[in-house]
mmCIF file of C-alpha atoms and ligand atoms in Angstrom:
data_model
loop_
_atom_site.group_PDB
_atom_site.id
_atom_site.type_symbol
_atom_site.label_atom_id
_atom_site.label_comp_id
_atom_site.label_asym_id
_atom_site.label_seq_id
_atom_site.Cartn_x
_atom_site.Cartn_y
_atom_site.Cartn_z
ATOM 1 C CA UNK A 1 72.716 114.323 131.226
ATOM 2 C CA UNK A 2 73.630 112.524 134.610
ATOM 3 C CA UNK A 3 76.657 113.250 136.486
ATOM 4 C CA UNK A 4 79.248 110.573 136.556
ATOM 5 C CA UNK A 5 78.999 109.449 140.473
ATOM 6 C CA UNK A 6 82.248 108.260 141.657
ATOM 7 C CA UNK A 7 86.027 108.290 141.055
ATOM 8 C CA UNK A 8 87.882 107.950 138.008
ATOM 9 C CA UNK A 9 88.712 104.152 138.094
ATOM 10 C CA UNK A 10 87.256 102.475 135.254
ATOM 11 C CA UNK A 11 84.435 100.113 135.997
ATOM 12 C CA UNK A 12 84.791 98.511 132.635
ATOM 13 C CA UNK A 13 87.842 98.625 130.297
ATOM 14 C CA UNK A 14 87.989 97.728 126.862
ATOM 15 C CA UNK A 15 91.587 97.913 125.431
ATOM 16 C CA UNK A 16 92.725 97.305 121.781
ATOM 17 C CA UNK A 17 89.677 94.939 121.078
ATOM 18 C CA UNK A 18 89.593 93.368 117.800
ATOM 19 C CA UNK A 19 86.872 91.002 116.335
ATOM 20 C CA UNK A 20 87.156 89.043 113.222
ATOM 21 C CA UNK A 21 84.643 87.129 111.307
ATOM 22 C CA UNK A 22 85.227 84.580 108.504
ATOM 23 C CA UNK A 23 83.778 85.335 105.155
ATOM 24 C CA UNK A 24 83.016 83.003 102.243
ATOM 25 C CA UNK A 25 86.001 82.057 100.172
ATOM 26 C CA UNK A 26 88.483 82.047 103.221
ATOM 27 C CA UNK A 27 88.620 85.792 103.663
ATOM 28 C CA UNK A 28 88.791 87.108 107.166
ATOM 29 C CA UNK A 29 86.955 90.633 107.938
ATOM 30 C CA UNK A 30 87.927 92.474 110.945
ATOM 31 C CA UNK A 31 84.692 94.151 112.157
ATOM 32 C CA UNK A 32 86.132 95.770 115.258
ATOM 33 C CA UNK A 33 89.777 97.128 115.115
ATOM 34 C CA UNK A 34 91.832 98.112 117.859
ATOM 35 C CA UNK A 35 88.916 99.601 120.044
ATOM 36 C CA UNK A 36 89.658 101.091 123.281
ATOM 37 C CA UNK A 37 87.451 102.903 125.839
ATOM 38 C CA UNK A 38 86.789 102.956 129.681
ATOM 39 C CA UNK A 39 83.479 103.078 131.520
ATOM 40 C CA UNK A 40 83.184 104.713 134.807
ATOM 41 C CA UNK A 41 81.061 103.976 137.701
ATOM 42 C CA UNK A 42 77.767 105.595 137.393
ATOM 43 C CA UNK A 43 78.451 107.312 134.070
ATOM 44 C CA UNK A 44 76.623 106.821 130.728
ATOM 45 C CA UNK A 45 78.957 106.307 127.671
ATOM 46 C CA UNK A 46 77.385 106.579 124.388
ATOM 47 C CA UNK A 47 78.479 104.606 121.342
ATOM 48 C CA UNK A 48 77.402 106.240 118.273
ATOM 49 C CA UNK A 49 77.620 105.388 114.593
ATOM 50 C CA UNK A 50 75.583 104.223 111.507
ATOM 51 C CA UNK A 51 74.492 100.642 111.282
ATOM 52 C CA UNK A 52 77.375 98.314 110.383
ATOM 53 C CA UNK A 53 79.847 100.583 112.314
ATOM 54 C CA UNK A 54 80.657 97.779 114.773
ATOM 55 C CA UNK A 55 78.665 99.482 117.928
ATOM 56 C CA UNK A 56 76.408 96.384 118.437
ATOM 57 C CA UNK A 57 79.277 93.864 117.694
ATOM 58 C CA UNK A 58 80.954 95.764 120.687
ATOM 59 C CA UNK A 59 78.200 95.049 122.939
ATOM 60 C CA UNK A 60 78.278 91.376 122.048
ATOM 61 C CA UNK A 61 82.040 91.163 122.575
ATOM 62 C CA UNK A 62 81.578 92.814 126.040
ATOM 63 C CA UNK A 63 78.960 90.163 126.918
ATOM 64 C CA UNK A 64 81.080 87.547 125.284
ATOM 65 C CA UNK A 65 78.235 86.595 122.924
ATOM 66 C CA UNK A 66 80.091 86.716 119.636
ATOM 67 C CA UNK A 67 78.900 83.777 117.670
ATOM 68 C CA UNK A 68 82.065 81.358 117.323
ATOM 69 C CA UNK A 69 82.487 80.294 114.474
ATOM 70 C CA UNK A 70 82.232 82.481 112.314
ATOM 71 C CA UNK A 71 83.181 85.052 114.562
ATOM 72 C CA UNK A 72 86.046 85.371 117.281
ATOM 73 C CA UNK A 73 87.816 87.948 119.397
ATOM 74 C CA UNK A 74 91.009 88.235 117.733
ATOM 75 C CA UNK A 75 92.730 90.501 120.296
ATOM 76 C CA UNK A 76 92.665 92.950 123.154
ATOM 77 C CA UNK A 77 91.139 92.804 126.722
ATOM 78 C CA UNK A 78 87.900 93.413 128.367
ATOM 79 C CA UNK A 79 88.206 93.891 132.119
ATOM 80 C CA UNK A 80 85.390 94.342 134.520
ATOM 81 C CA UNK A 81 87.079 95.622 137.715
ATOM 82 C CA UNK A 82 90.109 93.472 137.995
ATOM 83 C CA UNK A 83 88.623 90.464 135.968
ATOM 84 C CA UNK A 84 89.645 89.924 132.420
ATOM 85 C CA UNK A 85 86.288 88.565 130.762
ATOM 86 C CA UNK A 86 88.084 87.263 127.840
ATOM 87 C CA UNK A 87 89.878 84.782 130.051
ATOM 88 C CA UNK A 88 86.704 83.869 132.147
ATOM 89 C CA UNK A 89 85.332 80.386 131.894
ATOM 90 C CA UNK A 90 81.797 80.203 130.240
ATOM 91 C CA UNK A 91 80.059 79.311 133.678
ATOM 92 C CA UNK A 92 81.652 82.575 135.165
ATOM 93 C CA UNK A 93 80.323 84.525 132.099
ATOM 94 C CA UNK A 94 76.786 83.228 132.650
ATOM 95 C CA UNK A 95 76.914 84.584 136.249
ATOM 96 C CA UNK A 96 78.437 87.886 134.989
ATOM 97 C CA UNK A 97 75.554 88.285 132.439
ATOM 98 C CA UNK A 98 72.501 89.450 134.181
ATOM 99 C CA UNK A 99 74.173 89.924 137.613
ATOM 100 C CA UNK A 100 77.045 92.357 136.730
ATOM 101 C CA UNK A 101 76.266 93.303 133.134
ATOM 102 C CA UNK A 102 72.802 93.353 131.670
ATOM 103 C CA UNK A 103 71.548 94.358 128.239
ATOM 104 C CA UNK A 104 68.226 95.588 126.698
ATOM 105 C CA UNK A 105 67.595 95.416 122.997
ATOM 106 C CA UNK A 106 65.816 97.398 120.427
ATOM 107 C CA UNK A 107 62.925 95.027 120.134
ATOM 108 C CA UNK A 108 61.624 93.646 123.345
ATOM 109 C CA UNK A 109 59.393 91.242 121.612
ATOM 110 C CA UNK A 110 62.362 89.274 120.409
ATOM 111 C CA UNK A 111 63.837 89.088 123.947
ATOM 112 C CA UNK A 112 60.653 88.376 125.811
ATOM 113 C CA UNK A 113 59.064 84.900 125.579
ATOM 114 C CA UNK A 114 55.588 85.290 124.394
ATOM 115 C CA UNK A 115 54.265 81.980 126.230
ATOM 116 C CA UNK A 116 55.369 83.335 129.757
ATOM 117 C CA UNK A 117 53.715 86.177 131.748
ATOM 118 C CA UNK A 118 56.119 89.195 132.209
ATOM 119 C CA UNK A 119 56.059 88.605 136.038
ATOM 120 C CA UNK A 120 57.332 84.972 135.363
ATOM 121 C CA UNK A 121 60.169 86.237 133.225
ATOM 122 C CA UNK A 122 61.291 88.696 135.640
ATOM 123 C CA UNK A 123 60.878 86.312 138.471
ATOM 124 C CA UNK A 124 62.821 83.629 136.646
ATOM 125 C CA UNK A 125 65.834 86.190 136.180
ATOM 126 C CA UNK A 126 66.094 86.923 139.937
ATOM 127 C CA UNK A 127 65.437 83.383 140.962
ATOM 128 C CA UNK A 128 68.402 82.166 138.735
ATOM 129 C CA UNK A 129 70.774 85.020 139.660
ATOM 130 C CA UNK A 130 69.781 85.911 143.353
ATOM 131 C CA UNK A 131 68.472 82.365 144.494
ATOM 132 C CA UNK A 132 65.084 83.769 145.802
ATOM 133 C CA UNK A 133 62.193 81.873 146.585
ATOM 134 C CA UNK A 134 59.266 81.505 144.160
ATOM 135 C CA UNK A 135 57.254 83.928 146.417
ATOM 136 C CA UNK A 136 59.979 86.329 146.978
ATOM 137 C CA UNK A 137 60.735 86.439 143.170
ATOM 138 C CA UNK A 138 57.180 87.123 142.353
ATOM 139 C CA UNK A 139 57.190 90.055 144.910
ATOM 140 C CA UNK A 140 60.421 91.314 143.424
ATOM 141 C CA UNK A 141 58.821 91.362 139.986
ATOM 142 C CA UNK A 142 55.858 93.424 141.097
ATOM 143 C CA UNK A 143 58.265 95.722 142.806
ATOM 144 C CA UNK A 144 60.432 96.149 139.610
ATOM 145 C CA UNK A 145 57.271 96.795 137.366
ATOM 146 C CA UNK A 146 56.376 99.513 140.029
ATOM 147 C CA UNK A 147 59.960 100.859 139.790
ATOM 148 C CA UNK A 148 59.652 101.210 135.903
ATOM 149 C CA UNK A 149 56.418 103.084 136.286
ATOM 150 C CA UNK A 150 54.120 100.410 134.966
ATOM 151 C CA UNK A 151 50.505 101.054 136.115
ATOM 152 C CA UNK A 152 48.839 98.525 138.289
ATOM 153 C CA UNK A 153 51.825 96.282 138.583
ATOM 154 C CA UNK A 154 49.936 93.633 140.809
ATOM 155 C CA UNK A 155 47.684 93.067 137.627
ATOM 156 C CA UNK A 156 50.236 93.533 134.920
ATOM 157 C CA UNK A 157 52.505 91.071 136.341
ATOM 158 C CA UNK A 158 50.218 88.236 135.202
ATOM 159 C CA UNK A 159 49.702 89.432 131.724
ATOM 160 C CA UNK A 160 51.639 88.305 128.677
ATOM 161 C CA UNK A 161 53.982 90.287 126.416
ATOM 162 C CA UNK A 162 51.312 90.778 123.573
ATOM 163 C CA UNK A 163 48.954 92.321 126.128
ATOM 164 C CA UNK A 164 51.287 95.387 126.606
ATOM 165 C CA UNK A 165 52.136 98.388 124.478
ATOM 166 C CA UNK A 166 55.606 98.684 122.834
ATOM 167 C CA UNK A 167 56.742 101.165 125.471
ATOM 168 C CA UNK A 168 55.575 99.012 128.353
ATOM 169 C CA UNK A 169 57.368 96.192 127.014
ATOM 170 C CA UNK A 170 60.531 97.919 126.777
ATOM 171 C CA UNK A 171 59.875 98.958 130.420
ATOM 172 C CA UNK A 172 59.580 95.358 131.327
ATOM 173 C CA UNK A 173 62.759 94.721 129.564
ATOM 174 C CA UNK A 174 64.479 97.630 131.583
ATOM 175 C CA UNK A 175 62.787 95.838 134.852
ATOM 176 C CA UNK A 176 64.326 92.521 133.939
ATOM 177 C CA UNK A 177 67.705 94.093 133.220
ATOM 178 C CA UNK A 178 67.986 96.087 136.519
ATOM 179 C CA UNK A 179 66.221 93.562 138.634
ATOM 180 C CA UNK A 180 69.655 92.063 139.846
ATOM 181 C CA UNK A 181 71.221 95.541 140.257
ATOM 182 C CA UNK A 182 73.775 95.254 137.603
ATOM 183 C CA UNK A 183 77.025 97.111 137.617
ATOM 184 C CA UNK A 184 76.765 97.862 133.838
ATOM 185 C CA UNK A 185 73.543 97.969 131.656
ATOM 186 C CA UNK A 186 74.054 98.047 127.918
ATOM 187 C CA UNK A 187 71.334 99.455 125.938
ATOM 188 C CA UNK A 188 71.305 98.864 122.462
ATOM 189 C CA UNK A 189 69.082 101.227 120.518
ATOM 190 C CA UNK A 190 66.383 100.922 123.287
ATOM 191 C CA UNK A 191 64.044 103.466 121.959
ATOM 192 C CA UNK A 192 64.463 103.112 118.145
ATOM 193 C CA UNK A 193 61.264 101.066 117.640
ATOM 194 C CA UNK A 194 59.288 103.640 119.996
ATOM 195 C CA UNK A 195 57.517 106.795 119.186
ATOM 196 C CA UNK A 196 59.030 110.128 120.052
ATOM 197 C CA UNK A 197 56.941 110.651 123.481
ATOM 198 C CA UNK A 198 57.519 107.211 124.679
ATOM 199 C CA UNK A 199 61.212 107.637 123.601
ATOM 200 C CA UNK A 200 61.562 110.550 126.077
ATOM 201 C CA UNK A 201 59.744 108.671 128.727
ATOM 202 C CA UNK A 202 62.135 105.796 128.428
ATOM 203 C CA UNK A 203 65.213 108.096 128.583
ATOM 204 C CA UNK A 204 63.759 109.720 131.783
ATOM 205 C CA UNK A 205 63.161 106.321 133.276
ATOM 206 C CA UNK A 206 66.745 105.227 132.653
ATOM 207 C CA UNK A 207 68.287 108.470 133.936
ATOM 208 C CA UNK A 208 65.883 108.180 137.179
ATOM 209 C CA UNK A 209 66.900 104.537 137.841
ATOM 210 C CA UNK A 210 70.563 105.271 137.200
ATOM 211 C CA UNK A 211 70.417 108.068 139.905
ATOM 212 C CA UNK A 212 68.904 105.653 142.387
ATOM 213 C CA UNK A 213 71.045 102.580 141.547
ATOM 214 C CA UNK A 214 74.457 104.123 140.240
ATOM 215 C CA UNK A 215 74.308 101.630 137.390
ATOM 216 C CA UNK A 216 76.714 102.608 134.551
ATOM 217 C CA UNK A 217 75.120 102.684 131.143
ATOM 218 C CA UNK A 218 76.510 102.099 127.836
ATOM 219 C CA UNK A 219 74.011 103.568 125.354
ATOM 220 C CA UNK A 220 74.484 102.137 121.655
ATOM 221 C CA UNK A 221 72.596 104.391 119.156
ATOM 222 C CA UNK A 222 72.679 105.905 115.789
ATOM 223 C CA UNK A 223 71.129 108.916 116.686
ATOM 224 C CA UNK A 224 73.253 111.826 118.151
ATOM 225 C CA UNK A 225 70.101 113.524 119.484
ATOM 226 C CA UNK A 226 69.772 110.530 121.999
ATOM 227 C CA UNK A 227 73.472 110.818 122.982
ATOM 228 C CA UNK A 228 73.046 114.719 123.643
ATOM 229 C CA UNK A 229 70.036 113.621 125.770
ATOM 230 C CA UNK A 230 71.568 110.817 127.640
ATOM 231 C CA UNK A 231 75.342 110.595 127.631
ATOM 232 C CA UNK A 232 78.260 112.199 129.721
ATOM 233 C CA UNK A 233 80.729 110.962 127.295
ATOM 234 C CA UNK A 234 80.730 109.544 123.679
ATOM 235 C CA UNK A 235 82.612 107.461 121.348
ATOM 236 C CA UNK A 236 82.031 107.782 117.673
ATOM 237 C CA UNK A 237 82.579 104.577 115.738
ATOM 238 C CA UNK A 238 83.116 104.233 111.914
ATOM 239 C CA UNK A 239 83.792 100.814 110.183
ATOM 240 C CA UNK A 240 84.888 99.055 113.141
ATOM 241 C CA UNK A 241 87.118 101.777 114.472
ATOM 242 C CA UNK A 242 86.927 104.593 117.123
ATOM 243 C CA UNK A 243 87.195 107.883 115.368
ATOM 244 C CA UNK A 244 86.506 110.204 118.115
ATOM 245 C CA UNK A 245 85.998 110.212 121.865
ATOM 246 C CA UNK A 246 85.236 113.072 124.057
ATOM 247 C CA UNK A 247 82.872 114.685 126.945
ATOM 248 C CA UNK A 248 79.469 115.188 125.400
ATOM 249 C CA UNK A 249 79.252 118.800 125.642
ATOM 250 C CA UNK A 250 82.856 119.181 124.020
ATOM 251 C CA UNK A 251 81.679 116.796 121.150
ATOM 252 C CA UNK A 252 78.712 118.633 120.460
ATOM 253 C CA UNK A 253 80.442 122.137 120.561
ATOM 254 C CA UNK A 254 83.569 121.014 118.807
ATOM 255 C CA UNK A 255 83.404 117.885 116.858
ATOM 256 C CA UNK A 256 86.868 117.189 115.340
ATOM 257 C CA UNK A 257 86.325 114.375 112.886
ATOM 258 C CA UNK A 258 84.357 114.993 109.697
ATOM 259 C CA UNK A 259 82.129 112.056 110.437
ATOM 260 C CA UNK A 260 81.178 113.269 113.815
ATOM 261 C CA UNK A 261 80.435 116.740 112.472
ATOM 262 C CA UNK A 262 78.162 115.044 110.005
ATOM 263 C CA UNK A 263 76.326 113.061 112.588
ATOM 264 C CA UNK A 264 75.711 116.265 114.619
ATOM 265 C CA UNK A 265 74.570 118.364 111.612
ATOM 266 C CA UNK A 266 72.115 115.695 110.824
ATOM 267 C CA UNK A 267 70.225 116.390 114.070
ATOM 268 C CA UNK A 268 68.109 119.541 113.790
ATOM 269 C CA UNK A 269 67.760 120.439 117.492
ATOM 270 C CA UNK A 270 71.593 120.212 118.071
ATOM 271 C CA UNK A 271 72.200 123.120 115.557
ATOM 272 C CA UNK A 272 72.281 126.768 116.920
ATOM 273 C CA UNK A 273 70.455 128.398 113.939
ATOM 274 C CA UNK A 274 66.643 128.967 114.714
ATOM 275 C CA UNK A 275 64.470 126.401 112.581
ATOM 276 C CA UNK A 276 63.027 128.886 109.922
ATOM 277 C CA UNK A 277 66.598 130.123 109.169
ATOM 278 C CA UNK A 278 67.933 126.435 108.585
ATOM 279 C CA UNK A 279 68.751 125.017 105.149
ATOM 280 C CA UNK A 280 67.334 121.524 104.519
ATOM 281 C CA UNK A 281 69.030 118.882 106.589
ATOM 282 C CA UNK A 282 72.252 117.517 104.978
ATOM 283 C CA UNK A 283 73.113 113.864 104.801
ATOM 284 C CA UNK A 284 76.393 112.165 105.098
ATOM 285 C CA UNK A 285 76.770 111.146 101.486
ATOM 286 C CA UNK A 286 77.651 107.500 100.659
ATOM 287 C CA UNK A 287 77.360 104.481 102.948
ATOM 288 C CA UNK A 288 79.633 102.609 105.526
ATOM 289 C CA UNK A 289 82.047 100.279 103.760
ATOM 290 C CA UNK A 290 80.981 96.617 103.472
ATOM 291 C CA UNK A 291 82.964 94.168 105.727
ATOM 292 C CA UNK A 292 84.618 92.815 102.453
ATOM 293 C CA UNK A 293 85.866 96.409 101.669
ATOM 294 C CA UNK A 294 87.365 97.078 105.032
ATOM 295 C CA UNK A 295 91.158 96.551 105.503
ATOM 296 C CA UNK A 296 92.172 98.231 102.282
ATOM 297 C CA UNK A 297 94.435 100.709 104.015
ATOM 298 C CA UNK A 298 93.771 104.509 104.491
ATOM 299 C CA UNK A 299 91.103 106.071 106.193
ATOM 300 C CA UNK A 300 87.847 104.201 105.829
ATOM 301 C CA UNK A 301 85.803 107.411 105.707
ATOM 302 C CA UNK A 302 87.845 108.937 102.787
ATOM 303 C CA UNK A 303 85.289 107.855 100.054
ATOM 304 C CA UNK A 304 82.639 110.014 101.744
ATOM 305 C CA UNK A 305 84.955 112.845 103.262
ATOM 306 C CA UNK A 306 84.794 116.313 101.742
ATOM 307 C CA UNK A 307 88.240 116.912 103.137
ATOM 308 C CA UNK A 308 90.128 113.801 102.028
ATOM 309 C CA UNK A 309 93.699 114.323 101.154
ATOM 310 C CA UNK A 310 96.205 112.106 99.474
ATOM 311 C CA UNK A 311 97.561 110.821 102.769
ATOM 312 C CA UNK A 312 94.027 109.881 103.813
ATOM 313 C CA UNK A 313 93.836 107.177 100.948
ATOM 314 C CA UNK A 314 97.183 105.957 101.535
ATOM 315 C CA UNK A 315 97.490 105.599 105.350
ATOM 316 C CA UNK A 316 95.346 104.960 108.337
ATOM 317 C CA UNK A 317 95.060 108.018 110.706
ATOM 318 C CA UNK A 318 96.077 107.064 114.462
ATOM 319 C CA UNK A 319 94.144 108.280 117.423
ATOM 320 C CA UNK A 320 95.695 111.720 118.705
ATOM 321 C CA UNK A 321 94.771 114.150 121.440
ATOM 322 C CA UNK A 322 92.673 117.222 120.144
ATOM 323 C CA UNK A 323 91.561 118.691 123.458
ATOM 324 C CA UNK A 324 90.876 117.954 126.951
ATOM 325 C CA UNK A 325 89.603 114.346 127.358
ATOM 326 C CA UNK A 326 89.110 114.702 123.681
ATOM 327 C CA UNK A 327 90.789 112.406 120.844
ATOM 328 C CA UNK A 328 90.076 111.796 117.278
ATOM 329 C CA UNK A 329 91.697 109.780 114.404
ATOM 330 C CA UNK A 330 91.883 112.089 111.373
ATOM 331 C CA UNK A 331 94.796 113.303 109.400
ATOM 332 C CA UNK A 332 93.139 116.876 109.293
ATOM 333 C CA UNK A 333 94.534 119.179 112.041
ATOM 334 C CA UNK A 334 92.534 122.351 113.478
ATOM 335 C CA UNK A 335 94.305 124.499 110.839
ATOM 336 C CA UNK A 336 93.010 122.301 108.040
ATOM 337 C CA UNK A 337 96.581 121.045 107.460
ATOM 338 C CA UNK A 338 97.976 117.500 107.556
ATOM 339 C CA UNK A 339 98.333 116.628 111.253
ATOM 340 C CA UNK A 340 102.123 116.094 112.379
HETATM 341 FE FE1 SF4 B 1 88.572 112.850 106.122
HETATM 342 FE FE2 SF4 B 1 91.095 112.216 105.808
HETATM 343 FE FE3 SF4 B 1 90.038 112.664 108.245
HETATM 344 FE FE4 SF4 B 1 89.680 110.657 106.982
HETATM 345 S S1 SF4 B 1 91.589 111.296 107.633
HETATM 346 S S2 SF4 B 1 88.269 111.774 107.943
HETATM 347 S S3 SF4 B 1 89.505 111.222 104.806
HETATM 348 S S4 SF4 B 1 90.235 114.311 106.489
#
């Protein structure tokens, strides 16, 4: 885990964010509901949850890339420093994307253009955002490939994406994302398509580059193991809502929400019991509710929760403080009673 580098002032502040999508038949689905979190300079904030929980939609909202229609940001604010991104003109957002906030995705092949060399693609990014000459941009591309530990960067710079391995393509994406030294890097499942050894290398690389540049990272993942490896703090999302937020060490030691407990239990090496004595890994039963099922009132986790009480099915639990820098949205208190 890296140390958050500076002050406590948030670099990026998401407050009461809601995102809605129009469904067929005139229905509206709220895919993010009242989400709030801060990102501090130099830290890594993990956002974790199963697929469909709203974590990738959160990244698209921050980049203001929600497809409108059928989607729209229905409420809240997203501030980068003093600037409200939701009020920024589109031309300003184009400057912010890449310059101030960059993003890397799970599958680099869908983000890299197969008909251009990787060098041309990195060079194009820096030419666009930093106005470098063709020659300087090419030199910057080689420098960035070297920074992400691609061997023989002077040669690789002229290769096409299909000539590189999956791990190298992800390194190219990281090089492209960090070329303009953004304040924020959003990494959406950056290692999911890679094998375990390459995953570890990519995480090491991200940590090393973060220490050099001070870039704050939002790591979006379904994998609590990746959060334990990379993040300083973590937001657990379920059905479009924040259900728990804490410093990572505290989350792993004292998860409060039954869903967070389930996510941690599903990761073998996060458990204290030695491997031979462990029972088979449990799964969280059931699935995330579909967008059409959301908004029916009550706690959306209730159909899967072993602790569900009458109140859970009737009323949505609000966020409450459960420890130092630790909050959770659950009716159950520490004594197993309904929280006041
Ligand atoms: Fe389970 Fe109730 Fe807590 Fe929801 S509010 S997670 S149903 S105990």
